[in-house]
GROMACS .gro file of C-alpha atoms in nm:
model
  147
    1UNK     CA    1   7.147   1.985  -2.658
    2UNK     CA    2   6.856   1.848  -2.457
    3UNK     CA    3   6.938   1.587  -2.195
    4UNK     CA    4   6.647   1.367  -2.096
    5UNK     CA    5   6.642   1.203  -1.752
    6UNK     CA    6   6.419   0.897  -1.732
    7UNK     CA    7   6.561   0.763  -1.407
    8UNK     CA    8   6.235   0.824  -1.217
    9UNK     CA    9   6.008   0.692  -1.493
   10UNK     CA   10   5.881   0.335  -1.470
   11UNK     CA   11   5.678   0.200  -1.756
   12UNK     CA   12   5.631  -0.149  -1.616
   13UNK     CA   13   5.269  -0.256  -1.641
   14UNK     CA   14   5.132  -0.609  -1.619
   15UNK     CA   15   4.957  -0.762  -1.919
   16UNK     CA   16   5.056  -0.491  -2.167
   17UNK     CA   17   5.287  -0.536  -2.464
   18UNK     CA   18   5.468  -0.251  -2.641
   19UNK     CA   19   5.548  -0.320  -3.005
   20UNK     CA   20   5.810  -0.174  -3.237
   21UNK     CA   21   5.847  -0.275  -3.602
   22UNK     CA   22   6.160  -0.232  -3.807
   23UNK     CA   23   6.346  -0.321  -4.122
   24UNK     CA   24   6.684  -0.492  -4.086
   25UNK     CA   25   6.917  -0.654  -4.336
   26UNK     CA   26   6.978  -0.958  -4.116
   27UNK     CA   27   6.898  -1.117  -3.781
   28UNK     CA   28   7.252  -1.027  -3.674
   29UNK     CA   29   7.184  -0.657  -3.739
   30UNK     CA   30   6.863  -0.680  -3.532
   31UNK     CA   31   7.045  -0.859  -3.250
   32UNK     CA   32   7.322  -0.597  -3.253
   33UNK     CA   33   7.060  -0.322  -3.229
   34UNK     CA   34   6.884  -0.477  -2.927
   35UNK     CA   35   7.178  -0.637  -2.744
   36UNK     CA   36   7.244  -0.520  -2.390
   37UNK     CA   37   7.616  -0.559  -2.325
   38UNK     CA   38   7.801  -0.584  -1.995
   39UNK     CA   39   8.099  -0.358  -1.922
   40UNK     CA   40   8.425  -0.498  -1.776
   41UNK     CA   41   8.302  -0.363  -1.442
   42UNK     CA   42   7.985  -0.572  -1.467
   43UNK     CA   43   7.749  -0.284  -1.546
   44UNK     CA   44   7.480  -0.311  -1.812
   45UNK     CA   45   7.537  -0.100  -2.121
   46UNK     CA   46   7.214   0.015  -2.284
   47UNK     CA   47   7.136  -0.117  -2.628
   48UNK     CA   48   7.109   0.113  -2.928
   49UNK     CA   49   6.735   0.037  -2.921
   50UNK     CA   50   6.710   0.165  -2.562
   51UNK     CA   51   6.909   0.476  -2.649
   52UNK     CA   52   6.700   0.553  -2.958
   53UNK     CA   53   6.371   0.535  -2.771
   54UNK     CA   54   6.476   0.682  -2.437
   55UNK     CA   55   6.429   0.358  -2.245
   56UNK     CA   56   6.602   0.360  -1.910
   57UNK     CA   57   6.888   0.121  -1.848
   58UNK     CA   58   6.682  -0.119  -1.638
   59UNK     CA   59   6.354  -0.029  -1.806
   60UNK     CA   60   6.243  -0.379  -1.897
   61UNK     CA   61   6.345  -0.742  -1.861
   62UNK     CA   62   6.480  -0.888  -2.187
   63UNK     CA   63   6.352  -1.227  -2.071
   64UNK     CA   64   6.002  -1.090  -2.131
   65UNK     CA   65   6.051  -0.969  -2.486
   66UNK     CA   66   6.044  -1.105  -2.839
   67UNK     CA   67   6.296  -0.992  -3.098
   68UNK     CA   68   6.280  -1.157  -3.439
   69UNK     CA   69   6.294  -1.108  -3.815
   70UNK     CA   70   6.058  -1.260  -4.074
   71UNK     CA   71   6.145  -1.270  -4.444
   72UNK     CA   72   5.883  -1.106  -4.666
   73UNK     CA   73   5.578  -1.089  -4.440
   74UNK     CA   74   5.261  -1.004  -4.632
   75UNK     CA   75   5.092  -0.818  -4.347
   76UNK     CA   76   5.138  -0.707  -3.990
   77UNK     CA   77   4.945  -1.019  -3.887
   78UNK     CA   78   5.202  -1.239  -4.065
   79UNK     CA   79   5.481  -1.051  -3.894
   80UNK     CA   80   5.334  -1.073  -3.545
   81UNK     CA   81   5.224  -1.439  -3.560
   82UNK     CA   82   5.564  -1.534  -3.419
   83UNK     CA   83   5.519  -1.317  -3.110
   84UNK     CA   84   5.437  -1.473  -2.776
   85UNK     CA   85   5.070  -1.444  -2.683
   86UNK     CA   86   4.990  -1.301  -3.028
   87UNK     CA   87   4.660  -1.489  -3.040
   88UNK     CA   88   4.542  -1.274  -2.749
   89UNK     CA   89   4.612  -0.939  -2.916
   90UNK     CA   90   4.584  -1.009  -3.290
   91UNK     CA   91   4.234  -0.852  -3.308
   92UNK     CA   92   4.374  -0.531  -3.158
   93UNK     CA   93   4.641  -0.488  -3.423
   94UNK     CA   94   4.445  -0.571  -3.740
   95UNK     CA   95   4.359  -0.203  -3.794
   96UNK     CA   96   4.727  -0.106  -3.774
   97UNK     CA   97   4.794  -0.258  -4.117
   98UNK     CA   98   4.601   0.022  -4.286
   99UNK     CA   99   4.797   0.291  -4.104
  100UNK     CA  100   5.146   0.157  -4.174
  101UNK     CA  101   5.327   0.331  -4.456
  102UNK     CA  102   5.647   0.126  -4.449
  103UNK     CA  103   5.735  -0.235  -4.511
  104UNK     CA  104   5.868  -0.407  -4.201
  105UNK     CA  105   6.040  -0.740  -4.144
  106UNK     CA  106   6.128  -0.723  -3.773
  107UNK     CA  107   5.950  -0.718  -3.440
  108UNK     CA  108   6.058  -0.595  -3.098
  109UNK     CA  109   5.782  -0.674  -2.847
  110UNK     CA  110   5.833  -0.593  -2.479
  111UNK     CA  111   5.586  -0.754  -2.240
  112UNK     CA  112   5.463  -0.605  -1.914
  113UNK     CA  113   5.589  -0.268  -2.031
  114UNK     CA  114   5.381   0.031  -2.140
  115UNK     CA  115   5.603   0.253  -2.351
  116UNK     CA  116   5.522   0.623  -2.334
  117UNK     CA  117   5.513   0.710  -2.700
  118UNK     CA  118   5.581   1.073  -2.615
  119UNK     CA  119   5.939   0.977  -2.535
  120UNK     CA  120   6.067   0.896  -2.883
  121UNK     CA  121   6.427   0.997  -2.908
  122UNK     CA  122   6.466   0.914  -3.275
  123UNK     CA  123   6.761   0.720  -3.401
  124UNK     CA  124   6.707   0.463  -3.674
  125UNK     CA  125   6.458   0.580  -3.930
  126UNK     CA  126   6.364   0.219  -4.001
  127UNK     CA  127   6.239   0.133  -3.649
  128UNK     CA  128   5.902   0.269  -3.536
  129UNK     CA  129   5.701   0.240  -3.219
  130UNK     CA  130   5.367   0.105  -3.340
  131UNK     CA  131   5.161   0.082  -3.025
  132UNK     CA  132   5.077  -0.075  -2.694
  133UNK     CA  133   4.805  -0.336  -2.649
  134UNK     CA  134   4.679  -0.560  -2.370
  135UNK     CA  135   4.760  -0.930  -2.390
  136UNK     CA  136   4.662  -1.243  -2.201
  137UNK     CA  137   4.907  -1.494  -2.064
  138UNK     CA  138   4.827  -1.855  -2.135
  139UNK     CA  139   5.006  -2.148  -1.991
  140UNK     CA  140   5.155  -2.395  -2.236
  141UNK     CA  141   4.887  -2.637  -2.118
  142UNK     CA  142   4.528  -2.523  -2.148
  143UNK     CA  143   4.248  -2.769  -2.069
  144UNK     CA  144   4.027  -2.618  -2.342
  145UNK     CA  145   4.283  -2.717  -2.605
  146UNK     CA  146   4.259  -3.081  -2.498
  147UNK     CA  147   3.882  -3.122  -2.530
   0.00000   0.00000   0.00000
């Protein structure tokens, strides 16, 4: 058995989003997979997602992530349209569609986090790390939109 220690590894990086795609039966299944629970002692318990991909316990802030399911998306663009800041990275991911061999209906996007794809621990066969791309933050109010 190989035991991996990621306690010294920090993958936080501003203006980068790491994207996983998956296939889930329901939103509840997706939420169960990504939920970080709290023990009776008040300690965080890593999610199954974190365990599967070797993400440290405090590896990212769930407040800066998107987790959602879309019924029957026709392309990766359709799937990622619901992601925060997607307009700033959609051009980067267009080429991914050709490379994908599976049909996905779920997104896990973690912002300000650069996942090291060399640390894939396995787990669910229906969740794949797809890639990391830069993104731009936009405020909800942009003067250019009002002209």
